[in-house]
Short mmCIF file of C-alpha atoms in Angstrom, two decimals:
data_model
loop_
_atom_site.label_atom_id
_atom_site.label_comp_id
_atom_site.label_asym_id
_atom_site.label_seq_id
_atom_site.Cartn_x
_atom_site.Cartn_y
_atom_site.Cartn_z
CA UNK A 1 106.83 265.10 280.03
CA UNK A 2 109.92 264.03 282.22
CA UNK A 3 106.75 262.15 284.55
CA UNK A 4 106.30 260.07 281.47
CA UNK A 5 109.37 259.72 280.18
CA UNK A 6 110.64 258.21 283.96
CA UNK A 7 107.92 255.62 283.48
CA UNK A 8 108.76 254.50 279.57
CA UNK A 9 112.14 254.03 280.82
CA UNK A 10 111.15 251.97 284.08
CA UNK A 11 109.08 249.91 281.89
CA UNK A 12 111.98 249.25 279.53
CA UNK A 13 114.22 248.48 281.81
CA UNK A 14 112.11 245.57 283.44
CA UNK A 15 111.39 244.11 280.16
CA UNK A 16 115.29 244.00 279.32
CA UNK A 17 115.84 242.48 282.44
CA UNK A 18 113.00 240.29 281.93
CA UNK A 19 114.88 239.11 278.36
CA UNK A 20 117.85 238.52 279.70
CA UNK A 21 117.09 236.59 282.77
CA UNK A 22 115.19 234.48 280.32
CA UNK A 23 118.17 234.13 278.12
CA UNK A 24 120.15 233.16 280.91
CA UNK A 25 117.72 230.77 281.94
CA UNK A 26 117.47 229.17 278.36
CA UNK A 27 121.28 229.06 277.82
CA UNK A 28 122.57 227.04 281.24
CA UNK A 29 120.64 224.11 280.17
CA UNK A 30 122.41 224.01 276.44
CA UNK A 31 125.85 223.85 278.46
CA UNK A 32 124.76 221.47 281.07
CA UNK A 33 124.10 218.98 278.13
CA UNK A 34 127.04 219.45 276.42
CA UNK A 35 127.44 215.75 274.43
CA UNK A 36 131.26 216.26 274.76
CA UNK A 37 132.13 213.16 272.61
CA UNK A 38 129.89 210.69 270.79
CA UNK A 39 130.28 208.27 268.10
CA UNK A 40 126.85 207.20 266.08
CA UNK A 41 126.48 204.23 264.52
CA UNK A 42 125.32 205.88 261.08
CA UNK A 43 126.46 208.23 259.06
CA UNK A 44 126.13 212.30 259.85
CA UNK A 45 125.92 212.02 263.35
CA UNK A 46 122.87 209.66 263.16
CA UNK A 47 121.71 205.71 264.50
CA UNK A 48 122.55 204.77 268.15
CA UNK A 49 124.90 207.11 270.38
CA UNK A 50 127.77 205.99 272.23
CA UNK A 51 129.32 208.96 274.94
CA UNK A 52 133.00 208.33 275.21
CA UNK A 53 134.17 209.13 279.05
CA UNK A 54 136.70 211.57 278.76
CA UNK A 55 138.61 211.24 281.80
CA UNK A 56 139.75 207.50 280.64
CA UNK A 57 142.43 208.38 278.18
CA UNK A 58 143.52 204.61 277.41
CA UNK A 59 142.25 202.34 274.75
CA UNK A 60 138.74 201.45 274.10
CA UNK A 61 137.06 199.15 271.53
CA UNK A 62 133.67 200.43 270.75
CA UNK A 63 130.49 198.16 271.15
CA UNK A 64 129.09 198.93 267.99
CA UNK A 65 131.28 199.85 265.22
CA UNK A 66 130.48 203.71 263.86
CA UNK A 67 130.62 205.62 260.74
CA UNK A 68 130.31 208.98 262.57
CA UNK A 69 131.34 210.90 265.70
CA UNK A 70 131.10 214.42 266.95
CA UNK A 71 133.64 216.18 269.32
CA UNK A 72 132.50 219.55 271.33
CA UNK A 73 134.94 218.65 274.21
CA UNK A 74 138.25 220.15 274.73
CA UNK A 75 140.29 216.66 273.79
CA UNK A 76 141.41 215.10 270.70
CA UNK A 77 140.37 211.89 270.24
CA UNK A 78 141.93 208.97 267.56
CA UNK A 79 139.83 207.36 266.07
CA UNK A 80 141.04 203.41 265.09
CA UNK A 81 139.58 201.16 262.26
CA UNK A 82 140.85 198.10 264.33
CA UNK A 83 140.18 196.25 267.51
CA UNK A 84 142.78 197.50 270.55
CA UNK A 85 143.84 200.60 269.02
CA UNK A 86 146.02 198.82 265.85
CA UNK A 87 146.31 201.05 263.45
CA UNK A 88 145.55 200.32 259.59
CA UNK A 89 142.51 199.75 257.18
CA UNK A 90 140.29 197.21 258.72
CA UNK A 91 142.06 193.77 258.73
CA UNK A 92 145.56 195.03 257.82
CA UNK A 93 148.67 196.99 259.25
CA UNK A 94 150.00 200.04 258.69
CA UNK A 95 149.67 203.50 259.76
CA UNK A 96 146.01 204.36 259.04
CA UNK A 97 144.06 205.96 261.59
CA UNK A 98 142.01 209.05 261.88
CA UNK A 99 142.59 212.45 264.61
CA UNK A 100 139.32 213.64 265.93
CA UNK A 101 140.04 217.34 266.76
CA UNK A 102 138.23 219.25 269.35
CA UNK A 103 135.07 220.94 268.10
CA UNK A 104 134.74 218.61 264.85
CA UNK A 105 132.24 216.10 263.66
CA UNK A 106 133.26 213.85 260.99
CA UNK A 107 132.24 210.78 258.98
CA UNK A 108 135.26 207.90 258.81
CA UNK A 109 136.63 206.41 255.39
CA UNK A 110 135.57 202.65 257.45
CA UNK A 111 133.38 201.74 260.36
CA UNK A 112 135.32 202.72 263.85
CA UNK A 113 136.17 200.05 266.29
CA UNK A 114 138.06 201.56 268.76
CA UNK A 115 139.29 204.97 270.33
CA UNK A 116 142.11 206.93 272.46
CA UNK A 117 141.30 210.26 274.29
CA UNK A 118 144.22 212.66 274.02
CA UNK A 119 143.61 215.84 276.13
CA UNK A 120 144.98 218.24 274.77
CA UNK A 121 147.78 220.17 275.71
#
Protein backbone atom coordinates (compact mmCIF):
# COMPACT_ATOMS: atom_id res chain seq x y z
CA UNK A 1 0.00 0.00 0.00
CA UNK A 2 2.60 2.74 1.10
CA UNK A 3 4.62 1.28 -2.47
CA UNK A 4 1.63 2.68 -4.23
CA UNK A 5 0.74 5.38 -2.45
CA UNK A 6 4.72 6.83 -2.92
CA UNK A 7 4.04 6.52 -6.64
CA UNK A 8 0.33 8.38 -6.79
CA UNK A 9 2.01 11.06 -5.00
CA UNK A 10 5.23 11.24 -7.34
CA UNK A 11 2.91 11.29 -10.16
CA UNK A 12 0.97 14.21 -8.69
CA UNK A 13 3.54 16.10 -7.91
CA UNK A 14 5.05 16.19 -11.56
CA UNK A 15 1.79 17.01 -13.00
CA UNK A 16 1.44 20.12 -10.52
CA UNK A 17 4.69 21.12 -11.44
CA UNK A 18 3.95 20.47 -14.93
CA UNK A 19 0.70 23.11 -14.46
CA UNK A 20 2.42 25.55 -13.04
CA UNK A 21 5.47 25.83 -15.12
CA UNK A 22 2.92 26.09 -17.85
CA UNK A 23 1.12 28.83 -16.10
CA UNK A 24 4.18 30.59 -15.66
CA UNK A 25 5.03 30.18 -19.09
CA UNK A 26 1.54 31.49 -20.33
CA UNK A 27 1.47 34.49 -17.92
CA UNK A 28 5.13 36.34 -18.76
CA UNK A 29 3.98 36.92 -22.19
CA UNK A 30 0.51 38.79 -20.97
CA UNK A 31 2.95 41.22 -18.94
CA UNK A 32 5.52 41.61 -21.56
CA UNK A 33 2.66 43.10 -23.76
CA UNK A 34 1.30 45.22 -21.43
CA UNK A 35 -0.43 48.18 -23.90
CA UNK A 36 0.34 50.67 -21.04
CA UNK A 37 -1.51 53.60 -22.75
CA UNK A 38 -3.46 53.75 -26.00
CA UNK A 39 -5.96 55.96 -27.49
CA UNK A 40 -8.32 54.33 -30.45
CA UNK A 41 -9.76 56.18 -32.88
CA UNK A 42 -13.40 54.68 -32.24
CA UNK A 43 -15.38 54.27 -29.63
CA UNK A 44 -14.85 51.28 -26.79
CA UNK A 45 -11.40 50.86 -27.28
CA UNK A 46 -11.84 50.12 -31.04
CA UNK A 47 -10.45 51.64 -34.85
CA UNK A 48 -6.68 52.42 -35.17
CA UNK A 49 -4.29 52.38 -31.95
CA UNK A 50 -2.06 55.03 -31.01
CA UNK A 51 0.67 53.92 -27.86
CA UNK A 52 1.42 57.06 -25.96
CA UNK A 53 5.33 56.92 -24.75
CA UNK A 54 5.22 57.28 -21.24
CA UNK A 55 8.48 58.54 -20.37
CA UNK A 56 7.67 61.97 -22.43
CA UNK A 57 5.52 63.72 -19.92
CA UNK A 58 5.08 67.08 -22.05
CA UNK A 59 2.42 67.95 -24.49
CA UNK A 60 1.39 65.97 -27.42
CA UNK A 61 -1.25 66.52 -30.16
CA UNK A 62 -2.51 63.24 -31.35
CA UNK A 63 -2.38 62.28 -35.16
CA UNK A 64 -5.72 61.13 -35.35
CA UNK A 65 -8.24 62.53 -33.12
CA UNK A 66 -9.90 59.60 -30.65
CA UNK A 67 -13.07 58.87 -28.99
CA UNK A 68 -11.47 56.23 -26.71
CA UNK A 69 -8.34 55.36 -24.70
CA UNK A 70 -7.32 52.74 -22.24
CA UNK A 71 -4.75 53.20 -19.35
CA UNK A 72 -3.08 49.90 -17.60
CA UNK A 73 0.12 51.95 -16.82
CA UNK A 74 0.97 53.40 -13.55
CA UNK A 75 0.47 57.31 -14.85
CA UNK A 76 -2.38 59.56 -15.18
CA UNK A 77 -2.78 60.92 -18.28
CA UNK A 78 -5.10 64.32 -19.37
CA UNK A 79 -6.75 63.98 -21.90
CA UNK A 80 -7.36 67.57 -24.07
CA UNK A 81 -10.23 68.30 -26.62
CA UNK A 82 -7.87 70.96 -28.20
CA UNK A 83 -4.70 71.26 -30.17
CA UNK A 84 -1.43 72.01 -27.65
CA UNK A 85 -2.98 70.99 -24.56
CA UNK A 86 -5.76 74.19 -24.37
CA UNK A 87 -8.22 73.26 -22.38
CA UNK A 88 -12.10 73.66 -23.27
CA UNK A 89 -14.83 72.06 -25.58
CA UNK A 90 -13.45 71.84 -29.02
CA UNK A 91 -13.03 75.39 -30.49
CA UNK A 92 -13.57 77.33 -27.22
CA UNK A 93 -11.87 78.20 -23.77
CA UNK A 94 -12.43 77.30 -20.57
CA UNK A 95 -11.60 74.67 -18.19
CA UNK A 96 -12.80 71.46 -19.89
CA UNK A 97 -10.60 68.63 -20.04
CA UNK A 98 -10.73 65.05 -19.03
CA UNK A 99 -8.13 62.94 -16.18
CA UNK A 100 -7.28 59.54 -17.45
CA UNK A 101 -6.57 57.58 -14.21
CA UNK A 102 -4.33 54.65 -14.03
CA UNK A 103 -6.04 51.35 -14.75
CA UNK A 104 -9.18 53.02 -16.60
CA UNK A 105 -10.53 52.93 -20.09
CA UNK A 106 -12.93 55.49 -21.02
CA UNK A 107 -14.89 56.96 -23.95
CA UNK A 108 -14.53 61.12 -24.16
CA UNK A 109 -17.68 63.55 -24.27
CA UNK A 110 -15.57 64.93 -27.90
CA UNK A 111 -12.90 63.50 -30.13
CA UNK A 112 -9.26 63.88 -28.26
CA UNK A 113 -6.60 65.94 -29.84
CA UNK A 114 -4.00 66.07 -27.56
CA UNK A 115 -2.47 64.58 -24.24
CA UNK A 116 -0.11 65.15 -21.00
CA UNK A 117 1.43 62.16 -19.07
CA UNK A 118 1.39 62.83 -15.34
CA UNK A 119 3.24 60.04 -13.41
CA UNK A 120 1.93 59.69 -10.64
CA UNK A 121 3.10 60.42 -7.40
Amino acid sequence: MSRNHRRYTGAAAAVCGAVLAVGAGLAQPAVAQSPGVVFYTGAHQTGAATPVDLTSTGCHNLAAPSASALNYAAVDVEVFFNADCRTGAPGTDSDLSFALGSLHTADFPYQAVSYRVRPMG
